[in-house]
Amino acid sequence: MNYIPVTELEKEAMLKEIGINSIEELFREIPDDLKIKNELKIPKGLSEYETRKALIKLAKKNTDMNELANFMGAGAYNHYVPTLVDHLLSRSEFYTAYTPYQPEISQGTLQNIYEFQTIVCELFGMDVSNASVYDGATAVAEAMIMACDKKKNEIVISKGLHKEYRETVETYANGLGITVKYAELEEGITPLEAFEAQATDATAAYVVMYPNFYGCIEDIQKIAVAAHARKALLIVSISDLSAMGILEAPGNLGADIVVGDGMPFAGPLSFSGPSIGLIATTTKLSRKLPGRICGMTEDREGKRAFVLTMQAREQHIRRDKASSNICSNQALYALANNITLSTLGKYGLKEMAENTLTNAHYCKDKLLKIDGVEMLYEQPFYSEFAVKLPIPARVLQKHLLKYDILGPVDLGRFDKDMANVGLFFVSEIRSKDDMDRLAFAMEVIINEQKFI
Amino acid sequence: MSKNLFSQTEALIFDKSRPGHKAYFLPESSIEKLDKKKIIPSHLIRKIEADLPEVSEIDVVRHFTHLSSKNFGVDTGFYPLGSCTMKYNPKLNENTARLPGFSWLHPYQPVETVQGALQLMYLLQISLAEILGMGKVTLQPAAGAHGELAGIKIIKAYHDSRGDTKRNKIIIPDAAHGTNPATATMAGYQAVEIKSTPEGDVDLDALRAAVGEDTAGLMLTNPSTLGLFERNITEVTKIVHEAGGLIYYDGANLNAIMGITRPGDMGFDVVHVNLHKTFSTPHGGGGPGAGPVGVKEFLAKFLPIPTVEYIAEKDIYVFNYDVPESIGRMKSFYGNFPVIVRAYTYIRALGADGLKKSSQYAVLNANYLKKLVEKHLHVEAPERFCMHEFICTPKNIYDTGVHTLDIAKRLIDYGYHPPTIYFPLIVEEAMMIEPTETEGIETLQEFAEVIGAIVNECKSDPEMVKSAPHTTYVKRVDEVKAAREPNLRYRRPIAE
Ligand SMILES: Cc1ncc(COP(=O)(O)O)c(C=O)c1O
């Protein structure tokens, strides 16, 4: 099939107007030796009905999380997203538009960006935000670029930052002359000495995850003081964004740049698809922000209006001197975040976070009753905790699937020495029954496996 | 008080907040609520809630529905935004992306439980490799510019792997999109701009003069940003290759050539494509897109991790993290997966025949529209056939004092989204028009007639054109005020 609304007769009329006899003539400037002789080796097209069938068949080969109780997080956190979100995202005036270059007919997108920027600033306790970057990992990388200059070209990253984020930052740093150093964890958190041991006069920033990858809540206030004493910035990367309903905003604890991933509030996790990088900073650093920023202004008649602004930072104006090369971002998921967080509101986010805290701790207590199951680190945590298991986490994961349970994340995939550590994520949507079932199933599986 | 939804300012969601209203209902828990003070150190507990609105469900729905009515999308009307390929976004693709088997997947699920997702990614990879004439494809980059960064890093990794570390320059024609030079800088290269010929072709002499031992590569768009096929492409790639550089293809304009010619056959070594352009995935108001990168076989070992592979002996699809020479990771997880599902759906539906036909009709529509517009405005390279887009300018009516911006704004009054304006930079007062293959002849005719009508208005009443648009609720916006007095977020007025 195709989506071409031109009949053969119309085509003939168009060719006539152009003054040629066939479409092929339009391609005469392409050298013959570069033209494809045969058809592309791609299957022939299908009808709409057949395509849908083919896709359903592929989708059916996946185990859909909806049928399971999910205990996996590790950067992809599954919280409640109201039904209305997808309905509003599906309004095609939103999703079939592009970047709001023409403010007169893009006030919907622009007002959304302005509201989204406000919400991000509110969550993080910061002054300025943007229309989004790609995801949490690239947001840390962009923050690093904001913090560094010719003289200050080193950053010290806590090992508590998600490994995939660290890898991304290394990719970005490589080639820019930025040195990435690591502060080792001790008992699951980053001691000040670990940062200090790596810091030099060239240190531009400390980077810490809050709560960190293992779920532990780092004392970012202490780290901010230490960073500032070194004339370095503090970059805080939020893991589970819902934590902003219960944890003090990093901006109020001294952070200079705060980033996160809005995936939990964008919709179903979709294999990590709806990731969206949030980034916010102080007014002082605002001109270093990457990407689109929306501002409130007036139109010719004095009516309130929104427009993309501070564009002198951007690639289409500054080209090789731009603060970043980003052009398209994750705009539709910025809209989703705005809608979800507006729906939850002031008290919904708080309630979500408090229920998450309660559930996660109930779950931990249950699991620790199982013989041989211990906490990896004894630190305050929010929605995620790592436990040592008497069997490989991968094995446990496989057997739990038979009980319709998904999880935990096998930390062996990030660190060979942690093959027996499972990272459990529990949110407000897990029922007591889910957690009781998890504990029951785990006990059975561990006992069975011990005797194999 | 009259209340016309389309002609009033929509209050901010924060201004609609009323204490006590709520739109959420979380699951009731039978577990006794924990005292957070017992868990979290007191200085790390939030003291003041984020100032999010307190609204009811109906308020949320109406607010965002009103906002949507202040927007213009492809579904609203003709959107000939050059370089952006604003083709129709098939509704089928929206449905397939939302199938529970694709949407409810955790990225760390055991691979046995996501075989369909991996198979789809693999199939899209090999389909794109075939369309591009490349050896191997990664789907990880989240947008075109992100793909550029991955691609230029691959070029760097290639030179480094050969111990060839003196190459520190990327050559970029002045007609290029801003992301190209910005990417070169971000990858640690110096961007060297070379002049294009007036028709937007690479100036071969300028290129020969620019290449040397310090050339890491060249970034090029073909068809060029002027919508013309680079006739000397074989010579261009030869010059750069002979100097030891590699050649990067900015795939923003791929919609002109699917099934007709391939970047790989032209000599390009690294390519990105924008799924949100050529492969019909919606632009989302500015994203998410996806910028898969294809490379020739000799560069495959540098692709970002993880790669998606098929292991034939076991008939299983896997992620491969063990790529020792990889440039590393470009983002967390695997890419904008729902966009990937949409693009695969599109390719499956169209097939080889449909893809080729799409490119043919994209080029037919552009040439037809160019013929019609030429009756009213100056068009660039009138004697040549354009590819999927063309450039016109008000050069022929400069004496009216009307500028491209004014014509663009006046088009809004007639119900169109304006074309891309003032790009490429090398054409003064450029208006870049890309109709795409999903528009019909009547739309193109009407659009051209409107251009004619506006040209007449420029002559008879230039002031009216200069103050357009007139029919929208929001009129021309004060950008200077926005930049001088930045108001980038709402703050609740302090209560008295
Ligand atoms: C020629 C060209 N190159 C690169 C890009 C950047 O693509 P993206 O916005 O997906 O990052 C664009 C997008 O507008 C483009 O037109």
PDB file of C-alpha atoms and ligand atoms in Angstrom, chain A residues 98 134 327-328, chain B residues 83-84 143-146 148 177 179-180 221 225 250 252 272 274 276-277 423, ligand 1:
ATOM      1  CA  TYR A  98       6.902  20.052  14.453  1.00  0.00           C
ATOM      2  CA  TYR A 134      16.881  13.047  24.658  1.00  0.00           C
ATOM      3  CA  CYS A 327      17.664  20.075  17.299  1.00  0.00           C
ATOM      4  CA  SER A 328      14.667  17.738  17.693  1.00  0.00           C
TER       5      SER A 328
ATOM      6  CA  SER B  83      14.009  19.770   4.998  1.00  0.00           C
ATOM      7  CA  CYS B  84      11.548  18.402   7.555  1.00  0.00           C
ATOM      8  CA  ALA B 143      17.246  12.124  16.520  1.00  0.00           C
ATOM      9  CA  GLY B 144      19.106  13.246  13.432  1.00  0.00           C
ATOM     10  CA  ALA B 145      21.629  15.383  15.297  1.00  0.00           C
ATOM     11  CA  HIS B 146      22.240  12.538  17.733  1.00  0.00           C
ATOM     12  CA  GLU B 148      25.333  12.795  13.388  1.00  0.00           C
ATOM     13  CA  HIS B 177      22.195  22.461   8.299  1.00  0.00           C
ATOM     14  CA  THR B 179      23.515  20.624  13.303  1.00  0.00           C
ATOM     15  CA  ASN B 180      26.419  19.566  11.030  1.00  0.00           C
ATOM     16  CA  THR B 221      23.425  16.217   2.329  1.00  0.00           C
ATOM     17  CA  THR B 225      19.775  21.574   1.069  1.00  0.00           C
ATOM     18  CA  ASP B 250      23.106  13.681   6.439  1.00  0.00           C
ATOM     19  CA  ALA B 252      17.496  14.491   6.098  1.00  0.00           C
ATOM     20  CA  HIS B 272      22.016   8.839   9.431  1.00  0.00           C
ATOM     21  CA  ASN B 274      15.545  10.647  10.310  1.00  0.00           C
ATOM     22  CA  HIS B 276      10.536  11.205  11.710  1.00  0.00           C
ATOM     23  CA  LYS B 277      10.993  12.485   8.193  1.00  0.00           C
ATOM     24  CA  PHE B 423      17.534  28.290   5.265  1.00  0.00           C
TER      25      PHE B 423
HETATM   26  C1  LIG C   1      19.402  18.848   6.785  1.00  0.00           C
HETATM   27  C2  LIG C   1      19.146  18.491   8.219  1.00  0.00           C
HETATM   28  N1  LIG C   1      20.117  17.917   8.946  1.00  0.00           N
HETATM   29  C3  LIG C   1      19.933  17.577  10.250  1.00  0.00           C
HETATM   30  C4  LIG C   1      18.746  17.825  10.908  1.00  0.00           C
HETATM   31  C5  LIG C   1      18.621  17.483  12.370  1.00  0.00           C
HETATM   32  O1  LIG C   1      17.713  16.468  12.635  1.00  0.00           O
HETATM   33  P1  LIG C   1      17.011  16.297  14.057  1.00  0.00           P
HETATM   34  O2  LIG C   1      16.150  17.469  14.283  1.00  0.00           O
HETATM   35  O3  LIG C   1      16.277  15.031  13.956  1.00  0.00           O
HETATM   36  O4  LIG C   1      18.100  16.217  15.089  1.00  0.00           O
HETATM   37  C6  LIG C   1      17.712  18.439  10.195  1.00  0.00           C
HETATM   38  C7  LIG C   1      16.417  18.675  10.879  1.00  0.00           C
HETATM   39  O5  LIG C   1      15.715  19.578  10.775  1.00  0.00           O
HETATM   40  C8  LIG C   1      17.902  18.769   8.822  1.00  0.00           C
HETATM   41  O6  LIG C   1      16.923  19.347   8.114  1.00  0.00           O
END
